[in-house]
Amino acid sequence: HADTAMYGAKAAGRNNYQFFVPEMNTRAFERLMLENALRRGIERNELILHYQPQIDAASGRISGCEALVRWEHPDLGLVPPAQFIPVAEDSGLIVPLGEWVLREACRQQVRWRDSAVGNIQLAVNISALQFRRNDFVDTVARALEDTGADARCIELEITESALMQPDDHLIGRLDALCALGLTLALDDFGTGYSSLSYLKRLPISRLKIDRSFVKDLPSDAEDAAVTSATLSLAQALGLDVVAEGVETPAQRDYLVTRGCNALQGFLYSRPLAAEALEVWVGEFETIAPEALG
Ligand code: C2E
Ligand code: MG
Ligand code: MG
Ligand code: MG
């Protein structure tokens, strides 16, 4: 084990070896191993994007997809983001990882543009750490330029918590992103503490209602109150709303009746690899949308 531990510390980018004493807690050790494995995984192109369709409530057609990263580990198989995004954020690996995600989504937008899938919007999750870097706008501009992606078809999802207490500087950064032609969505909406005056100042186009509020719709009275209040608020502010985690026709109906613009969830599809998404689009477009719910 000593060898592995030494290797781990070296690979972690430190200049000298560190010896781990047996008392070192197992979780910290596992985390370091995971961090090193993830660093290698990024280098070895083991990351892959899956795409989850978003359905336009008015037309019943696919309007876009959210790009969701997975890690295809040679031994562990497909690792979900909940298991490695936190490690990526703690270690700073989220910066190269996030840039890869953005560029890959842009490349996919270009590949699909001229295919049967067409010019659909791709939503990309941006971590607070990426967004708060001074070179973030440049990174996005370069990704668009290098890939030739249509900026109007790229939406950046920034979490409500990442935009906590936004000062003029951060709002300026959001404006600069909009000036590139892309759109912004506020992810996990309802889980933070946005004030109304704050929401009004943000140059966002959409709110994403967090899955935790959708899960127990329509029976849970509090979740029902939160989602319908969110939908009224969005309408008043001229924002579109997409609900995530829509699993049942009852949830869909509750949301659509109250003005929700787009729906994303297992009712329609799980996140799919690009090729599977292409097949799904072909099948979805040939059946009447009503048949799905
Ligand atoms: P998120 O951005 O809120 O993404 C939505 C999550 O809800 C996805 O989980 C999706 O698979 C899941 N979901 C969608 N519809 C349903 C449903 O009907 N039922 C259930 N049970 N789940 C549903 P996933 O892919 O595991 O991603 C989890 C989180 O990891 C994301 O939450 C996001 O915060 C983060 N994440 C994923 N990809 C990226 C990425 O490329 N960059 C960053 N920074 N974070 C990412
Ligand atoms: Mg998201
Ligand atoms: Mg979300
Ligand atoms: Mg969420």
Coordinates of C-alpha atoms and ligand atoms in Angstrom, one line a residue:
H1 CA 0.0 0.0 0.0
A2 CA 2.9 2.3 0.7
D3 CA 3.8 2.3 -3.0
T4 CA 0.3 3.2 -4.1
A5 CA 0.2 6.0 -1.5
M6 CA 3.5 7.4 -2.7
Y7 CA 2.4 7.2 -6.3
G8 CA -0.9 8.9 -5.3
A9 CA 0.9 11.9 -3.7
K10 CA 3.3 12.2 -6.6
A11 CA 0.6 12.0 -9.2
A12 CA -1.3 14.6 -7.3
G13 CA 1.2 17.1 -8.6
R14 CA 3.2 17.7 -5.4
N15 CA 6.9 18.1 -5.8
N16 CA 7.9 15.7 -3.1
Y17 CA 6.7 12.3 -1.9
Q18 CA 4.5 12.2 1.1
F19 CA 4.1 9.1 3.2
F20 CA 0.7 8.2 4.4
V21 CA 0.6 7.0 8.0
P22 CA -1.8 4.2 8.7
E23 CA -3.9 6.6 10.7
M24 CA -4.7 8.6 7.6
N25 CA -8.4 8.3 7.3
T26 CA -9.7 6.0 4.7
R27 CA -12.0 8.5 3.2
A28 CA -9.3 11.0 2.6
F29 CA -7.2 8.2 1.0
E30 CA -10.0 7.0 -1.2
R31 CA -10.7 10.6 -2.2
L32 CA -7.0 11.1 -3.2
M33 CA -7.1 7.8 -5.2
L34 CA -10.3 8.9 -6.9
E35 CA -8.8 12.3 -7.7
N36 CA -5.7 10.7 -9.3
A37 CA -7.8 8.2 -11.2
L38 CA -10.0 11.1 -12.5
R39 CA -7.0 13.1 -13.6
R40 CA -5.8 10.1 -15.6
G41 CA -9.3 9.5 -16.8
I42 CA -9.5 13.0 -18.2
E43 CA -6.1 12.6 -19.9
R44 CA -7.2 9.2 -21.4
N45 CA -10.4 10.6 -22.8
E46 CA -12.6 8.5 -20.5
L47 CA -15.2 11.2 -20.1
I48 CA -18.4 11.0 -22.2
L49 CA -21.5 13.1 -22.5
H50 CA -25.0 11.8 -22.3
Y51 CA -27.9 13.9 -23.5
Q52 CA -31.3 14.2 -22.0
P53 CA -34.1 15.5 -24.2
Q54 CA -36.1 18.6 -23.2
I55 CA -39.6 18.7 -24.6
D56 CA -41.3 22.0 -25.6
A57 CA -44.7 22.0 -23.8
A58 CA -46.5 23.9 -26.6
S59 CA -45.4 21.8 -29.6
G60 CA -44.7 18.5 -27.9
R61 CA -41.5 18.3 -29.8
I62 CA -37.9 18.1 -28.7
S63 CA -36.4 21.6 -28.2
G64 CA -33.0 20.7 -26.8
C65 CA -31.0 18.4 -24.6
E66 CA -29.0 18.8 -21.4
A67 CA -25.5 17.5 -21.7
L68 CA -24.6 15.4 -18.6
V69 CA -21.1 14.1 -18.1
R70 CA -20.3 10.5 -17.3
W71 CA -17.0 8.8 -16.7
E72 CA -16.4 5.5 -18.5
H73 CA -13.9 3.9 -16.0
P74 CA -12.2 0.9 -17.5
D75 CA -12.9 -1.2 -14.3
L76 CA -15.7 0.6 -12.6
G77 CA -17.9 1.1 -15.7
L78 CA -20.1 4.2 -16.1
V79 CA -19.5 6.5 -13.1
P80 CA -22.3 9.0 -12.5
P81 CA -21.4 12.7 -11.9
A82 CA -22.5 12.7 -8.3
Q83 CA -19.5 10.5 -7.6
F84 CA -16.8 12.5 -9.2
I85 CA -18.0 16.1 -9.7
P86 CA -17.5 17.0 -6.0
V87 CA -13.9 15.6 -6.2
A88 CA -13.3 17.5 -9.4
E89 CA -14.5 20.7 -7.7
D90 CA -12.4 20.2 -4.6
S91 CA -9.3 19.4 -6.6
G92 CA -9.7 22.1 -9.3
L93 CA -10.0 19.3 -11.9
I94 CA -13.4 20.8 -12.7
V95 CA -11.7 23.5 -14.7
P96 CA -10.2 21.2 -17.4
L97 CA -13.1 18.8 -17.1
G98 CA -15.7 21.6 -17.5
E99 CA -13.8 23.0 -20.5
W100 CA -13.8 19.5 -22.1
V101 CA -17.6 19.2 -21.5
L102 CA -18.2 22.6 -23.1
R103 CA -16.1 21.9 -26.2
E104 CA -17.6 18.5 -26.6
A105 CA -21.1 19.9 -26.4
C106 CA -20.2 22.5 -29.0
R107 CA -18.8 19.8 -31.3
Q108 CA -22.0 17.8 -30.8
Q109 CA -24.1 20.8 -31.7
V110 CA -22.2 21.0 -35.0
R111 CA -22.5 17.3 -35.7
W112 CA -26.2 17.3 -35.1
R113 CA -26.9 20.5 -36.9
D114 CA -26.5 18.9 -40.3
S115 CA -28.1 15.6 -39.3
A116 CA -31.6 14.4 -38.8
V117 CA -31.5 15.6 -35.2
G118 CA -31.2 19.2 -36.5
N119 CA -30.3 22.5 -34.9
I120 CA -31.3 21.7 -31.3
Q121 CA -30.2 23.6 -28.2
L122 CA -27.6 22.0 -25.9
A123 CA -27.5 23.0 -22.3
V124 CA -24.2 22.7 -20.5
N125 CA -23.7 22.6 -16.8
I126 CA -21.2 25.1 -15.5
S127 CA -19.7 24.8 -12.0
A128 CA -19.4 27.8 -9.8
L129 CA -15.6 27.4 -9.8
Q130 CA -15.5 27.6 -13.6
F131 CA -17.8 30.6 -13.7
R132 CA -15.8 32.5 -11.1
R133 CA -12.5 32.3 -13.0
N134 CA -11.5 35.5 -14.8
D135 CA -10.8 33.7 -18.0
F136 CA -14.2 32.0 -18.2
V137 CA -15.7 34.3 -20.9
D138 CA -12.6 33.8 -23.0
T139 CA -12.8 30.1 -22.6
V140 CA -16.4 30.0 -23.8
A141 CA -15.6 32.4 -26.7
R142 CA -12.7 30.1 -27.8
A143 CA -14.8 27.0 -27.6
L144 CA -17.5 28.6 -29.8
E145 CA -14.9 29.9 -32.3
D146 CA -12.8 26.7 -32.5
T147 CA -15.8 24.4 -32.9
G148 CA -18.0 26.6 -35.1
A149 CA -20.9 25.9 -32.8
D150 CA -24.0 28.2 -33.2
A151 CA -23.9 30.2 -30.0
R152 CA -27.7 30.6 -30.1
C153 CA -27.9 26.8 -29.6
I154 CA -25.8 26.7 -26.5
E155 CA -27.3 27.4 -23.1
L156 CA -25.1 27.6 -20.0
E157 CA -26.7 26.2 -16.8
I158 CA -25.4 28.1 -13.8
T159 CA -26.7 27.0 -10.4
E160 CA -28.6 29.4 -8.2
S161 CA -25.9 28.9 -5.5
A162 CA -23.1 29.9 -7.9
L163 CA -24.8 33.2 -8.4
M164 CA -25.4 33.9 -4.7
Q165 CA -24.8 37.6 -3.9
P166 CA -23.8 38.6 -7.4
D167 CA -21.9 41.8 -7.6
D168 CA -21.7 44.1 -10.6
H169 CA -18.6 42.3 -11.7
L170 CA -20.3 38.9 -11.9
I171 CA -23.4 40.4 -13.6
G172 CA -21.0 42.0 -16.1
R173 CA -19.6 38.6 -16.8
L174 CA -23.1 37.2 -17.4
D175 CA -23.7 40.1 -19.8
A176 CA -20.5 39.3 -21.6
L177 CA -21.6 35.7 -22.0
C178 CA -25.0 36.8 -23.5
A179 CA -23.1 39.1 -25.8
L180 CA -21.5 36.0 -27.3
G181 CA -25.0 35.0 -28.4
L182 CA -25.6 32.1 -26.0
T183 CA -28.3 32.0 -23.4
L184 CA -28.2 31.4 -19.6
A185 CA -30.4 29.2 -17.4
L186 CA -30.5 29.3 -13.6
D187 CA -30.2 25.6 -12.5
D188 CA -31.5 24.0 -9.3
F189 CA -33.9 26.9 -8.9
G190 CA -35.6 27.0 -5.6
T191 CA -32.8 25.3 -3.7
G192 CA -30.9 28.6 -3.0
Y193 CA -32.2 31.8 -1.6
S194 CA -32.7 34.1 -4.6
S195 CA -34.5 37.3 -3.8
L196 CA -36.8 38.8 -6.4
S197 CA -34.7 41.9 -6.8
Y198 CA -31.7 39.8 -7.5
L199 CA -33.5 37.6 -10.1
K200 CA -34.6 40.7 -11.9
R201 CA -30.9 41.8 -12.3
L202 CA -29.7 38.6 -13.9
P203 CA -29.6 38.4 -17.7
I204 CA -31.0 34.9 -17.7
S205 CA -33.6 33.4 -20.1
R206 CA -34.8 30.4 -18.2
L207 CA -35.3 29.0 -14.7
K208 CA -34.9 25.2 -14.1
I209 CA -37.1 24.0 -11.4
D210 CA -35.2 21.5 -9.3
R211 CA -36.2 17.9 -9.4
S212 CA -36.7 17.9 -5.6
F213 CA -39.8 20.1 -6.1
V214 CA -41.2 18.0 -9.0
K215 CA -40.7 14.6 -7.4
D216 CA -43.9 14.7 -5.2
L217 CA -46.1 16.7 -7.5
P218 CA -49.0 17.1 -7.5
S219 CA -49.9 15.6 -4.2
D220 CA -47.4 17.4 -1.9
A221 CA -49.0 20.7 -1.1
E222 CA -45.8 22.5 -0.3
D223 CA -44.0 21.4 -3.5
A224 CA -47.2 22.3 -5.5
A225 CA -47.1 25.8 -3.9
V226 CA -43.4 26.3 -4.6
T227 CA -43.7 25.2 -8.2
S228 CA -46.8 27.2 -9.1
A229 CA -45.3 30.3 -7.3
T230 CA -42.1 29.8 -9.4
L231 CA -44.1 29.6 -12.6
S232 CA -46.0 32.8 -11.8
L233 CA -42.8 34.6 -10.8
A234 CA -41.1 33.5 -14.0
Q235 CA -44.1 34.6 -16.1
A236 CA -44.1 38.0 -14.3
L237 CA -40.4 38.4 -15.1
G238 CA -40.7 37.2 -18.7
L239 CA -38.6 34.1 -18.1
D240 CA -39.1 30.6 -19.5
V241 CA -39.2 27.6 -17.2
V242 CA -38.0 24.1 -17.7
A243 CA -38.9 21.5 -15.1
E244 CA -36.5 18.6 -14.5
G245 CA -37.2 15.2 -13.1
V246 CA -40.6 14.9 -14.8
E247 CA -41.5 11.2 -14.4
T248 CA -45.3 11.0 -14.6
P249 CA -48.1 12.4 -16.8
A250 CA -49.7 13.9 -13.6
Q251 CA -46.5 15.9 -12.9
R252 CA -46.4 17.0 -16.5
D253 CA -50.0 18.1 -16.5
Y254 CA -49.6 20.0 -13.3
L255 CA -46.6 21.9 -14.7
V256 CA -48.0 22.6 -18.2
T257 CA -51.3 23.8 -16.9
R258 CA -49.4 26.4 -14.9
G259 CA -47.4 27.6 -17.8
C260 CA -44.2 25.5 -17.7
N261 CA -42.5 25.9 -21.1
A262 CA -40.3 22.8 -21.2
L263 CA -40.1 19.4 -19.6
Q264 CA -37.2 17.1 -18.9
G265 CA -37.3 13.7 -17.2
F266 CA -37.7 10.0 -17.4
L267 CA -41.3 10.3 -18.6
Y268 CA -39.6 11.2 -22.0
S269 CA -36.2 9.7 -21.7
R270 CA -33.2 9.1 -19.5
P271 CA -29.9 10.8 -20.5
L272 CA -28.7 8.9 -23.6
A273 CA -25.4 8.5 -25.4
A274 CA -25.3 10.6 -28.6
E275 CA -26.1 7.6 -31.0
A276 CA -28.9 6.5 -28.8
L277 CA -30.3 10.0 -28.7
E278 CA -30.3 10.0 -32.5
V279 CA -32.4 6.8 -32.5
W280 CA -34.7 8.2 -29.8
V281 CA -35.3 11.4 -31.8
G282 CA -36.3 9.4 -34.8
E283 CA -38.8 7.4 -32.9
F284 CA -40.1 10.2 -30.8
E285 CA -40.8 12.4 -33.9
T286 CA -42.8 9.6 -35.5
I287 CA -45.3 9.1 -32.6
A288 CA -47.8 11.6 -31.6
P289 CA -46.5 13.3 -28.4
E290 CA -49.9 12.7 -26.6
A291 CA -49.2 8.9 -26.9
L292 CA -46.2 9.4 -24.6
G293 CA -48.1 10.5 -21.6
Ligands
C2E1 P1 -28.5 18.7 -12.8 O1 -27.8 19.6 -13.7 O2 -29.6 19.2 -12.0 O3 -29.0 17.6 -13.8 C1 -30.2 16.9 -13.7 C2 -30.0 15.5 -13.1 O4 -31.3 14.9 -12.9 C3 -29.3 14.5 -14.0 O5 -28.5 13.6 -13.1 C4 -30.4 13.7 -14.6 O6 -30.1 12.4 -15.1 C5 -31.4 13.7 -13.5 N1 -32.8 13.4 -13.9 C6 -33.4 14.0 -15.0 N2 -34.6 13.6 -15.1 C7 -34.8 12.7 -14.1 C8 -36.0 12.0 -13.7 O7 -37.1 12.0 -14.3 N3 -35.8 11.2 -12.6 C9 -34.6 11.1 -11.9 N4 -34.6 10.3 -10.8 N5 -33.5 11.8 -12.3 C10 -33.7 12.6 -13.4 P2 -27.0 13.3 -13.4 O8 -26.8 13.1 -14.9 O9 -26.7 12.2 -12.5 O10 -26.3 14.6 -12.9 C11 -26.3 15.0 -11.6 C12 -25.7 16.4 -11.4 O11 -24.3 16.3 -11.7 C13 -26.3 17.4 -12.3 O12 -27.5 17.9 -11.8 C14 -25.2 18.5 -12.3 O13 -25.3 19.2 -11.1 C15 -24.0 17.6 -12.2 N6 -23.4 17.5 -13.5 C16 -23.7 16.6 -14.5 N7 -22.9 16.9 -15.6 C17 -22.1 18.0 -15.3 C18 -21.1 18.7 -16.0 O14 -20.8 18.5 -17.2 N8 -20.6 19.7 -15.4 C19 -20.9 20.1 -14.1 N9 -20.3 21.1 -13.5 N10 -21.8 19.4 -13.4 C20 -22.4 18.3 -14.0
MG2 MG -28.3 21.0 -15.0
MG3 MG -30.9 21.0 -12.6
MG4 MG -30.9 19.4 -10.0

